[in-house]
Coordinates of C-alpha atoms and ligand atoms in Angstrom, one line a residue:
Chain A
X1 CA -58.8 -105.0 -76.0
X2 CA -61.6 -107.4 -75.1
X3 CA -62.6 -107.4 -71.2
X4 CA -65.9 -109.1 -71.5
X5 CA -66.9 -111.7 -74.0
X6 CA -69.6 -113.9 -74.1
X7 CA -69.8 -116.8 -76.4
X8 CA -73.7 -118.4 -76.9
X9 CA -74.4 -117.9 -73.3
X10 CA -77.4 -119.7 -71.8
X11 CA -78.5 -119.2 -68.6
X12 CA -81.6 -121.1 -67.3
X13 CA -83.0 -121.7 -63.6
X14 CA -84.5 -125.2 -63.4
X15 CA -86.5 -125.4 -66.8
X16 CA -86.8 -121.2 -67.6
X17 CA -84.3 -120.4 -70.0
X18 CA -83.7 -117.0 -68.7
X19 CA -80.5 -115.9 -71.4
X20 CA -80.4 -116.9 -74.9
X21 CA -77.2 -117.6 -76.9
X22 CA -76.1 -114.2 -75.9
X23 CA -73.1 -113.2 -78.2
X24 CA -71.7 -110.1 -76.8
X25 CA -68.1 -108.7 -76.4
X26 CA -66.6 -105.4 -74.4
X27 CA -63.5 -103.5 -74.9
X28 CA -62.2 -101.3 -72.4
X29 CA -62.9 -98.3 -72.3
X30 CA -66.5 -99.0 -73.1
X31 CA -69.6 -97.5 -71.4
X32 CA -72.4 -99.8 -72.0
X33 CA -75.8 -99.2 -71.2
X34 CA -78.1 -102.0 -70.9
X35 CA -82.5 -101.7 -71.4
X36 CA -84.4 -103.9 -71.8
X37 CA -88.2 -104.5 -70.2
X38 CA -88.5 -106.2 -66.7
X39 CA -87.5 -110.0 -66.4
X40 CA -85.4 -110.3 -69.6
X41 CA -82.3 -111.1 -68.2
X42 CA -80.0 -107.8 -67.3
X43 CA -79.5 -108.3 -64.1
X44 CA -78.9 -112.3 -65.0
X45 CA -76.6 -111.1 -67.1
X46 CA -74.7 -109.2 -64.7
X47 CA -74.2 -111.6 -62.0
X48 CA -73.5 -113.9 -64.8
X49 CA -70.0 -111.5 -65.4
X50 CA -69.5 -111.6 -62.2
X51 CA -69.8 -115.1 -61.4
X52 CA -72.9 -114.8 -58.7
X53 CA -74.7 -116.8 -61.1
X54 CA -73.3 -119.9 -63.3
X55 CA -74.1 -120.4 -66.7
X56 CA -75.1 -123.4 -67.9
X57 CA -73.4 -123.4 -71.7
X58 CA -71.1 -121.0 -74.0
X59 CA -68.4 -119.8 -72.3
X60 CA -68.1 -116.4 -70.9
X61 CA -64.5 -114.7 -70.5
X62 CA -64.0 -111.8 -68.3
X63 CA -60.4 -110.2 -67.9
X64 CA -59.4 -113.1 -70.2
X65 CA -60.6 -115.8 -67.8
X66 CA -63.1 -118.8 -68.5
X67 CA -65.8 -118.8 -65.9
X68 CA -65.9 -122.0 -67.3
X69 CA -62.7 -122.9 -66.8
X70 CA -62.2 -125.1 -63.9
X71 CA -58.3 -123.7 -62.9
X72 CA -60.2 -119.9 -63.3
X73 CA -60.4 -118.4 -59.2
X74 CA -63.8 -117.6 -59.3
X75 CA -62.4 -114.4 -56.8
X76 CA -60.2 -112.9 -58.9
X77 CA -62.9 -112.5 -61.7
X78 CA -65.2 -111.1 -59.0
X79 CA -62.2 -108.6 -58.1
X80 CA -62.2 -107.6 -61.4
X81 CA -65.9 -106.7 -61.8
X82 CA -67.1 -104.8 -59.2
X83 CA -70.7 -104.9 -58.4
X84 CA -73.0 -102.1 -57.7
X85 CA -76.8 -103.1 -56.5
X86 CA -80.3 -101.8 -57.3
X87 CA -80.4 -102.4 -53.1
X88 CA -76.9 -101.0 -52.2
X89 CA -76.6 -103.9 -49.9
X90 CA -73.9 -101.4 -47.5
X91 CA -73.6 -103.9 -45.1
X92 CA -75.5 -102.4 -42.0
X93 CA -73.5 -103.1 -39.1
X94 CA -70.2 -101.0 -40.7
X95 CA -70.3 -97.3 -41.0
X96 CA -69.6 -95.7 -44.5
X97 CA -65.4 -95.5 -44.1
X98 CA -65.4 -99.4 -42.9
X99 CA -67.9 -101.1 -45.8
X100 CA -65.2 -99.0 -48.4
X101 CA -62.4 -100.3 -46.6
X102 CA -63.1 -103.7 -45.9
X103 CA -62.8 -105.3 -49.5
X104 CA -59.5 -103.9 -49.4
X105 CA -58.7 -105.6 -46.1
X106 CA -60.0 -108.7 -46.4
X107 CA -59.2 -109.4 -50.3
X108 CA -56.3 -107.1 -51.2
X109 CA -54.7 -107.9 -48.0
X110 CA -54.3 -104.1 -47.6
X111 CA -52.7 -103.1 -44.2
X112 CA -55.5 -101.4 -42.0
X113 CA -54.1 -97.9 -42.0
X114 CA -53.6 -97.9 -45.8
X115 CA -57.3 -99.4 -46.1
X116 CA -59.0 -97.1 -44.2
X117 CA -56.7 -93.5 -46.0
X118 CA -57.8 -95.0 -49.3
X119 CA -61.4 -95.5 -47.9
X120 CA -61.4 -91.4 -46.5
X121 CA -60.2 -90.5 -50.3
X122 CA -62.6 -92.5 -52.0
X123 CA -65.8 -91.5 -49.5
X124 CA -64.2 -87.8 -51.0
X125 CA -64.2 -88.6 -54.4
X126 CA -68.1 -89.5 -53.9
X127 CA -68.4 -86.5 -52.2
X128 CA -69.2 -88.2 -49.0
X129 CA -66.0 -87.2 -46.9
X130 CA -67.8 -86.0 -43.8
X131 CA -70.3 -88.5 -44.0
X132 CA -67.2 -91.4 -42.7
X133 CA -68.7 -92.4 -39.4
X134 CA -72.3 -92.9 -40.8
X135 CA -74.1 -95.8 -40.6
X136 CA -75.9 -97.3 -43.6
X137 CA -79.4 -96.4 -41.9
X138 CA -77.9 -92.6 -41.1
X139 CA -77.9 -92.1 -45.2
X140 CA -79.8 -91.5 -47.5
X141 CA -80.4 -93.7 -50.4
X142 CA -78.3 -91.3 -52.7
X143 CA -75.5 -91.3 -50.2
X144 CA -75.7 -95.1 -49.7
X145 CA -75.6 -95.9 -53.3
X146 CA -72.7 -93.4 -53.6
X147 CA -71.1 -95.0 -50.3
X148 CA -71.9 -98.7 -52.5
X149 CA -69.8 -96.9 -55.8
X150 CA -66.7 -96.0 -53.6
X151 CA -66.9 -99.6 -51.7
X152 CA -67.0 -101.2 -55.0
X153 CA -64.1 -99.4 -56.4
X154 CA -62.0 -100.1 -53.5
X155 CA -60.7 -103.2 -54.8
X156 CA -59.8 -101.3 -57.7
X157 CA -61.8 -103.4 -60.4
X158 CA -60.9 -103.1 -64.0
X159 CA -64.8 -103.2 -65.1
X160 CA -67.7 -101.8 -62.9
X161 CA -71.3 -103.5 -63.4
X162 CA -74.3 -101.6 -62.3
X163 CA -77.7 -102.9 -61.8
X164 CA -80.3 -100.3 -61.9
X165 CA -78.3 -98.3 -59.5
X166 CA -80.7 -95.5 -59.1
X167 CA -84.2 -97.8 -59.5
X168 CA -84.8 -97.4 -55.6
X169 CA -83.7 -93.8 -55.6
X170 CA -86.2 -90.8 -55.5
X171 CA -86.0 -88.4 -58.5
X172 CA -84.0 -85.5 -56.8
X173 CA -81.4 -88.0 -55.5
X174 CA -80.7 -89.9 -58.9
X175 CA -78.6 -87.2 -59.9
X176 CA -75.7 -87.4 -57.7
X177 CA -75.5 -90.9 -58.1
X178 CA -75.7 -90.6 -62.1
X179 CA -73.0 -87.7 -61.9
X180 CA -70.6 -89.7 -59.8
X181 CA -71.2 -92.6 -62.1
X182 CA -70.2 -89.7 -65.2
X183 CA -66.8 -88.9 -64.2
X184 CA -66.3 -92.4 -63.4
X185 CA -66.9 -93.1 -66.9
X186 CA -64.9 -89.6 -67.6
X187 CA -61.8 -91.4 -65.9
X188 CA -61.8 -94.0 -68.6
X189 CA -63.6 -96.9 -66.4
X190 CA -65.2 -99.7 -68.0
X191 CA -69.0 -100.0 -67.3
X192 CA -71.8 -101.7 -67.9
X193 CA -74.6 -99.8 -66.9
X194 CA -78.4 -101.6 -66.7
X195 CA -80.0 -98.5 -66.6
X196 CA -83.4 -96.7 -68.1
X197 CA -82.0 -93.1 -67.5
X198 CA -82.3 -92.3 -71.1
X199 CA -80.2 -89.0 -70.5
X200 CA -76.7 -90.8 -68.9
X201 CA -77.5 -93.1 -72.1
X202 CA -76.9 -90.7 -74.1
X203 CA -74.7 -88.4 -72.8
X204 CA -72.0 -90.8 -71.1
X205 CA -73.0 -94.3 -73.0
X206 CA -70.5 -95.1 -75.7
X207 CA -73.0 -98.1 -76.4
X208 CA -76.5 -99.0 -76.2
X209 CA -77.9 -102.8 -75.8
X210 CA -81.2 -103.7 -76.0
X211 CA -82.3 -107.1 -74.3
X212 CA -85.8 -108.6 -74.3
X213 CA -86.7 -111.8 -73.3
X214 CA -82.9 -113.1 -72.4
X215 CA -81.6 -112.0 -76.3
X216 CA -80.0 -109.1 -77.5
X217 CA -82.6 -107.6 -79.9
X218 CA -80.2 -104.2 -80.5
X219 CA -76.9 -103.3 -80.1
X220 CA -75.2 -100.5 -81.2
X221 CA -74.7 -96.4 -80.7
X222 CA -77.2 -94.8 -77.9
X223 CA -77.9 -91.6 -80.7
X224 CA -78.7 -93.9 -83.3
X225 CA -80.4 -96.2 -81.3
X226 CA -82.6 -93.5 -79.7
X227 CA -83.9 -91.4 -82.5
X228 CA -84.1 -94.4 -85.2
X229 CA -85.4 -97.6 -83.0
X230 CA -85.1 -99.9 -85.8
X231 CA -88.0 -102.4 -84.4
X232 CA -91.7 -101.3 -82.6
X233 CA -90.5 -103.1 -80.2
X234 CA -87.3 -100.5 -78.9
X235 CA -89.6 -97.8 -80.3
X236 CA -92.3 -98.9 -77.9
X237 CA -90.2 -99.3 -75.4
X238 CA -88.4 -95.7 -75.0
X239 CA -91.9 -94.2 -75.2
X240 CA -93.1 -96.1 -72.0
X241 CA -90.6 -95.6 -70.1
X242 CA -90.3 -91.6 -70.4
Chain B
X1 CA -100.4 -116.9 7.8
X2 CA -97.4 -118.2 9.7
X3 CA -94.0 -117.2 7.7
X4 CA -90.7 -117.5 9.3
X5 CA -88.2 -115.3 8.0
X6 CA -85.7 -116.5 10.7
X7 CA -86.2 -120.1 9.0
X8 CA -85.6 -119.2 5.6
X9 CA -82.2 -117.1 7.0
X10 CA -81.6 -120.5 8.4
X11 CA -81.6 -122.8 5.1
X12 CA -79.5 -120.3 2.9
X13 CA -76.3 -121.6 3.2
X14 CA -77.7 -125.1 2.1
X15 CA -80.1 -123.2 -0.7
X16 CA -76.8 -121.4 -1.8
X17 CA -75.1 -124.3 -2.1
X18 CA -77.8 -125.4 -4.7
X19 CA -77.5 -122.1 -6.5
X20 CA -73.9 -123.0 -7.2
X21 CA -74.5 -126.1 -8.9
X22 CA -77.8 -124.7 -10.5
X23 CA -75.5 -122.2 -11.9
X24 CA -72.7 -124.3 -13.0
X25 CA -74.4 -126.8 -14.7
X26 CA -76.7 -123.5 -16.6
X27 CA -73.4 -122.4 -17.5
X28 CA -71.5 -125.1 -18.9
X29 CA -75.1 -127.0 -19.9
X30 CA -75.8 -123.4 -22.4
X31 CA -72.1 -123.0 -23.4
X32 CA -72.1 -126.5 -24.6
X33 CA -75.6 -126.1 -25.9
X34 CA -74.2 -122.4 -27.8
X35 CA -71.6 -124.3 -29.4
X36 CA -73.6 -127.7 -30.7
X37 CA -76.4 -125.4 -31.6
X38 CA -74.3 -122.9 -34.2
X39 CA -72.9 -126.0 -35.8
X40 CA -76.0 -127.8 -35.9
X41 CA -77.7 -124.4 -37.4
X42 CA -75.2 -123.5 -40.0
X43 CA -75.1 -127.0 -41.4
X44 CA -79.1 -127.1 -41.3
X45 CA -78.8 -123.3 -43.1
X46 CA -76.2 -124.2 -45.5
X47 CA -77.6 -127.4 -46.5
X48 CA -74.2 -129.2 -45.9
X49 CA -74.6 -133.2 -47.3
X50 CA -75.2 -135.6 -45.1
X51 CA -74.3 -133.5 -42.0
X52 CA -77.7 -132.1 -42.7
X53 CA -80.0 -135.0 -42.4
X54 CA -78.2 -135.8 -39.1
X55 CA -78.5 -132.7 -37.9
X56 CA -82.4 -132.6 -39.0
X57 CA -82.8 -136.3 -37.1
X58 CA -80.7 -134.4 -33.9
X59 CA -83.2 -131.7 -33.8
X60 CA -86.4 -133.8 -34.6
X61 CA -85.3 -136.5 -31.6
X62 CA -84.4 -133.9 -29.0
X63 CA -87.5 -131.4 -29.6
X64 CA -89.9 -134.1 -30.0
X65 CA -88.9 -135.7 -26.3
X66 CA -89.6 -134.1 -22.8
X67 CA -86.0 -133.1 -21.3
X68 CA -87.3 -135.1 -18.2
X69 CA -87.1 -138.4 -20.5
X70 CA -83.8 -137.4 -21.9
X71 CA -81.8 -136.9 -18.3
X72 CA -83.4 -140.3 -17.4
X73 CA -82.0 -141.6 -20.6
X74 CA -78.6 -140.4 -20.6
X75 CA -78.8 -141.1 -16.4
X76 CA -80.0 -144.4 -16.1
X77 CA -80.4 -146.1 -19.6
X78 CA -76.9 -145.2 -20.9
X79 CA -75.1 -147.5 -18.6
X80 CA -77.6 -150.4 -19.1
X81 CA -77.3 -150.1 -22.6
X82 CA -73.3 -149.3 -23.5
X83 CA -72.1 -149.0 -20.0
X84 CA -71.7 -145.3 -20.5
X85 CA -71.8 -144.1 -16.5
X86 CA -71.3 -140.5 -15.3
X87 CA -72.1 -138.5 -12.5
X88 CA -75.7 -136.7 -11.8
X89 CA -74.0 -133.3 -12.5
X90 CA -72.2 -134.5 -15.9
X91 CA -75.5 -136.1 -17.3
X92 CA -77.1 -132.6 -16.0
X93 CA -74.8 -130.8 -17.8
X94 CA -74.6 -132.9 -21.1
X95 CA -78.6 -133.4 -21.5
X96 CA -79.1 -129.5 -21.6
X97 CA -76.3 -128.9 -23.6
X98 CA -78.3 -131.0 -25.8
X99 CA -81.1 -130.1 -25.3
X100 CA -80.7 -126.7 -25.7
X101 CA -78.1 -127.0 -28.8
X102 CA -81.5 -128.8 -30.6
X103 CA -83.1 -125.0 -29.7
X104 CA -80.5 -123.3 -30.4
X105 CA -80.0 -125.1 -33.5
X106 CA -83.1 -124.0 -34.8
X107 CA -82.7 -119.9 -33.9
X108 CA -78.9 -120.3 -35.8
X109 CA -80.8 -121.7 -39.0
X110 CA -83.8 -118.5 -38.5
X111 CA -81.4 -116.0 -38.3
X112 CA -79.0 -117.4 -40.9
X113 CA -81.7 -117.3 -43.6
X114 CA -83.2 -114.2 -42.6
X115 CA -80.2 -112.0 -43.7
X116 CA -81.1 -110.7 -46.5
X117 CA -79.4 -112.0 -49.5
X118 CA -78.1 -109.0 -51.1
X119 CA -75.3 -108.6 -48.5
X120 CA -74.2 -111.8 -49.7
X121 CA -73.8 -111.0 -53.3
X122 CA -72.1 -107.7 -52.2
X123 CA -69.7 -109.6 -50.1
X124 CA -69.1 -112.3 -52.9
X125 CA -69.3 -109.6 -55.4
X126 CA -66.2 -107.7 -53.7
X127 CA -64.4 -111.2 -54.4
X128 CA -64.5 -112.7 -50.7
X129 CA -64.6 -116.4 -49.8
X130 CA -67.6 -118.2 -48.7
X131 CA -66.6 -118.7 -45.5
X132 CA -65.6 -114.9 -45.3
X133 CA -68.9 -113.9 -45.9
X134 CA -70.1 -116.2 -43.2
X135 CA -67.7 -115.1 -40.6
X136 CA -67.3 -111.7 -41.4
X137 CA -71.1 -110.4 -43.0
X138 CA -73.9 -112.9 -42.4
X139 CA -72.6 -114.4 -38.8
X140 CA -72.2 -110.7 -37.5
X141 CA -75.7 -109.8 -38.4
X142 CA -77.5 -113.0 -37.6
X143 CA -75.6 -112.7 -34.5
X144 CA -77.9 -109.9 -33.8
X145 CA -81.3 -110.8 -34.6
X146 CA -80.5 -114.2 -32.4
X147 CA -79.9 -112.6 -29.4
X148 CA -83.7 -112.0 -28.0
X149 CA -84.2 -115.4 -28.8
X150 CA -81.0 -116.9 -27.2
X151 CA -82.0 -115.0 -24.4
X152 CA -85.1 -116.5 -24.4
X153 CA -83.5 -120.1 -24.6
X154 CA -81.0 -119.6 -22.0
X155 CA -83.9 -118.3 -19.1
X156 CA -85.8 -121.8 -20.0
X157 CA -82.3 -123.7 -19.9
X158 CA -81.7 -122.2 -16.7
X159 CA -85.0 -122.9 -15.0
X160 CA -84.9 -126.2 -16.9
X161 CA -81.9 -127.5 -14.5
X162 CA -84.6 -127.8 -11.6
X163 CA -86.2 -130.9 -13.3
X164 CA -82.8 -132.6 -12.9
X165 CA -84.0 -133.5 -9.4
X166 CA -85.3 -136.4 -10.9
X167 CA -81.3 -138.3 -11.3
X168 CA -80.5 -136.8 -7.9
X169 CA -78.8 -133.5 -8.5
X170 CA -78.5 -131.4 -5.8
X171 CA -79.4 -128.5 -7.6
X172 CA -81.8 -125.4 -6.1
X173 CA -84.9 -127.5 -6.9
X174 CA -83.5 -130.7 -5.2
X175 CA -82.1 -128.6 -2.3
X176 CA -85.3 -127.0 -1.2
X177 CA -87.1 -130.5 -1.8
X178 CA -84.5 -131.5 0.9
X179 CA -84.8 -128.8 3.4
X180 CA -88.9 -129.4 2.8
X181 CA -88.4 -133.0 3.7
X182 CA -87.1 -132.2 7.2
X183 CA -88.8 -129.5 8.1
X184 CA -92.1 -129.2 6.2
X185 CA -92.1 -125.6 6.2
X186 CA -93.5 -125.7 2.2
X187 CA -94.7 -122.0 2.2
X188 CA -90.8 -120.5 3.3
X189 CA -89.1 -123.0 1.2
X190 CA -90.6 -122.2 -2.0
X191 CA -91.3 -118.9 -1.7
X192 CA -87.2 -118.8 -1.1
X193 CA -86.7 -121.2 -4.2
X194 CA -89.0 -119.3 -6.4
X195 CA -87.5 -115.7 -5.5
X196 CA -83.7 -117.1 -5.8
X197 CA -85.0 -118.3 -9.4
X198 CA -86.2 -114.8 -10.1
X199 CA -83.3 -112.9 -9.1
X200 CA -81.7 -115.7 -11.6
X201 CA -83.4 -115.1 -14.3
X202 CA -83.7 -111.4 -14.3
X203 CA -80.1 -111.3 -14.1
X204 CA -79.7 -113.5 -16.9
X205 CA -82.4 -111.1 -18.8
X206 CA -80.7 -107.8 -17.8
X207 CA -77.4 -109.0 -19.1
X208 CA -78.6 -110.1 -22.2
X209 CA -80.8 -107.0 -22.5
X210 CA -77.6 -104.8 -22.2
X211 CA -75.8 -106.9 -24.8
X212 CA -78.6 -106.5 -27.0
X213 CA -78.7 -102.7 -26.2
X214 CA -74.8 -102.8 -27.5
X215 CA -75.0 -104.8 -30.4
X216 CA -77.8 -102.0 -31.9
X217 CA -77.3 -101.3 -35.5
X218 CA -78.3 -97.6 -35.2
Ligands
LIG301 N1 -82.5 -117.1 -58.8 C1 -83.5 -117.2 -59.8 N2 -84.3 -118.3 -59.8 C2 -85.3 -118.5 -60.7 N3 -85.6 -117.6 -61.6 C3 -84.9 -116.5 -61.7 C4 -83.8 -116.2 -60.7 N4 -83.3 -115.0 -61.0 C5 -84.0 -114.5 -62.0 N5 -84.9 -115.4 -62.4 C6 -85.9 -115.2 -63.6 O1 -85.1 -114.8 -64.7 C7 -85.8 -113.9 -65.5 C8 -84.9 -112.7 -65.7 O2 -84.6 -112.1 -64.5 P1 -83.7 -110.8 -64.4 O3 -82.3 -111.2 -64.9 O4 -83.7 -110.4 -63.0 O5 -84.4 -109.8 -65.3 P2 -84.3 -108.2 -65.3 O6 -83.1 -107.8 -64.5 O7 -84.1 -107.8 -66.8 O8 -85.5 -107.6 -64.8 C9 -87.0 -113.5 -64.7 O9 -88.1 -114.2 -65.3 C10 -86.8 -114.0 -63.3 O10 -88.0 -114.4 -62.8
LIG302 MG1 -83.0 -106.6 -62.8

């Protein structure tokens, strides 16, 4: 069953065409991982699933709504796709429990009580259950990316984006995040992962995309893709960034 | 060096009685000027149609004129020119509420656009309204990084209700002008105005310290 699909989707900002007739369509289920060198358009193409950008033609259906369509709630597509950033973004000002459980409270109209018992079991789940009363700026950037995961899944989306969620992570704390991010995937959660950890590729990706200047060059099995690159150009590409 | 402390003892009721109306019109002058001033500086941040060129021409007119002219204007012009007449205090109070909305207007806007964008995304991203992510992530933090300056704002709005002596209010400024007049003790006088101002303002700054102190992210 078909959770994403993009039809010939063109994104530009003012005259930069930054996606090109991007044909592309997700089932659920599906673990996608996304490379593609710097500036060609993943992250574009994620906030284009989610709505936090607009495309400007083809049509783009996400939980079997038209982003195009006007009668579409924008909101309930963005429920649906949950968002983790390269930056985290935890919003400062609310410690760990409160940025899990306020997407509940103010979207799902959860009750507070419920919210916050929810956002204890899903701090847990991240491994974060002591960690509750933290600020933001008390984490580190592992646990604040985890804390971003579990705030993220609060609204309980059917498809999770993530945009290079360990990029601003040092080495030894990429790990917790990527194994969090595994038994997510392990649960049966849709993802699509923009991500150059070759290893989560290829252990937990189902599928492998390859983007390069706002086109899909590649698109197919992470294995295959990896030890046959089928153009210089992916071949090139996997050596650099090892 | 000839100071009278038993004179200045002597003009604090009448002082006192210029500390209340100093204070009342600071108070209703800066809550008016809190509330114009947020308006005028989410519409200038948000870019709203329209709203924001008149908001732009608000901000341009008021900075751009000394606060002097304006209580004149409103003061003496007004009635010549639409027969709008009020009382010294009301034109006090309504030219530094805007006057310091213009101000204020401008620290809104600064601390609007400072937030960093990503919390934004994340707060659009989790599927909340616009206006949710005004009132519940952006306005929160803003509200934070405008305090110093408010604070700031609210110590010049305060000492700026002394140059209301000029349409007769009988504020601190115009109450020691008074006492001067009769008595021409200058050196008691304003050493008493200037201190009362102080012990003003650095309650004004203390209180806005300890807020700021409360409101820390840590
Ligand atoms: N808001 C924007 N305004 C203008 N140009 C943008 C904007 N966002 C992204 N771009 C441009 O679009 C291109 C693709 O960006 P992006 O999707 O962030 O690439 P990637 O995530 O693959 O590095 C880049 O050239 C970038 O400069
Ligand atoms: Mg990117």
């Amino acid at each position: 069953m078909k959770i994403v699909e993009c039809k010939k989707v063109c994104k530009s900002f003012g005259k930069t065409e930054v996606l090109h007739d991007i044909d592309l369509s997700i089932n659920k289920g599906e673990v996608v991982v996304v490379l593609g060198p710097s500036g060609s358009g993943k992250s574009t193409l994620l906030r284009c699933v989610n709505v936090l950008e607009k495309i400007t033609s083809g049509d783009l259906i996400v939980d079997g709504k038209s982003v195009t369509d006007p009668k579409t709630d924008i909101r309930h597509i963005r429920q649906e796709a949950g968002m983790v950033f390269q930056q985290f973004n935890l919003f400062p000002q609310m410690t760990a429990l409160e940025n899990v459980a306020f997407g509940p409270i103010k979207v799902r109209k959860t009750p507070k009580a419920e919210a916050r018992k929810e956002a204890e079991e899903l701090l847990s789940k991240v491994g974060l259950a002591e960690r509750a009363g933290h600020y933001p700026s008390q984490l580190s950037g592992g646990q604040q990316q985890r804390v971003a995961i579990a705030r993220a899944l609060a609204v309980k989306p059917k498809l999770m984006l993530f945009d290079e969620p360990t990029s601003a992570l040092d080495p030894e704390l990429k790990g917790e995040v990527l194994s969090v991010m595994k038994s997510l995937a392990e649960e049966g959660m849709t993802m699509i992962v923009v991500s150059h950890e070759m290893n989560f590729a290829l252990n937990v990706g189902s599928r492998l995309i390859f983007m390069d200047e706002g086109r899909v060059i590649h698109d197919g099995s992470p294995q295959e893709l990896y030890e046959n690159p089928p153009t210089d150009r992916l071949r090139d590409f996997l050596r650099n960034i090892q | 060096m000839d100071f009278q402390y038993q004179f200045v003892l002597s003009t604090l009721p009448q002082l006192m009685k210029g500390v209340k109306l100093t204070i009342y019109i600071t108070f209703y002058g800066l809550a008016g000027g809190l509330v114009l001033g947020i308006l005028t500086g989410l519409i200038l941040a948000y870019r709203i149609p329209v709203l924001n060129y008149i908001g732009a021409a608000y901000v341009w007119v008021v900075r751009g004129t000394p606060i002097v002219v304006q209580a004149m204007f409103v003061y003496f012009a007004l009635p010549l020119a639409m027969g709008i007449r009020m009382t010294g205090i009301y034109a006090a109070v309504l030219v530094l509420a805007i006057n310091a909305g213009a101000y204020i207007a401008e620290i809104v806007r600064g601390a609007v656009l400072s937030i960093n964008k990503g919390f934004v995304d994340a707060g659009l991203a989790l599927g909340l309204s616009r206006f949710q992510v005004t009132a519940y992530v952006v306005g929160p933090l803003a509200f934070r990084r405008m305090i110093p300056p408010l604070g700031n704002q609210f110590i010049i709005g305060l000492k700026d209700t002394s140059l209301f002596i000029v349409i007769g209010v009988g504020e601190l400024t115009r109450q020691g002008q008074e006492i001067m007049a009769s008595s021409f003790r200058a050196l008691e006088v304003w050493t008493a105005v200037a201190i009362i101002y102080l012990v003003l303002t650095t309650f004004l700054a203390l209180s806005l310290r300890w807020l700021e102190r409360r409101m820390k992210i840590i």
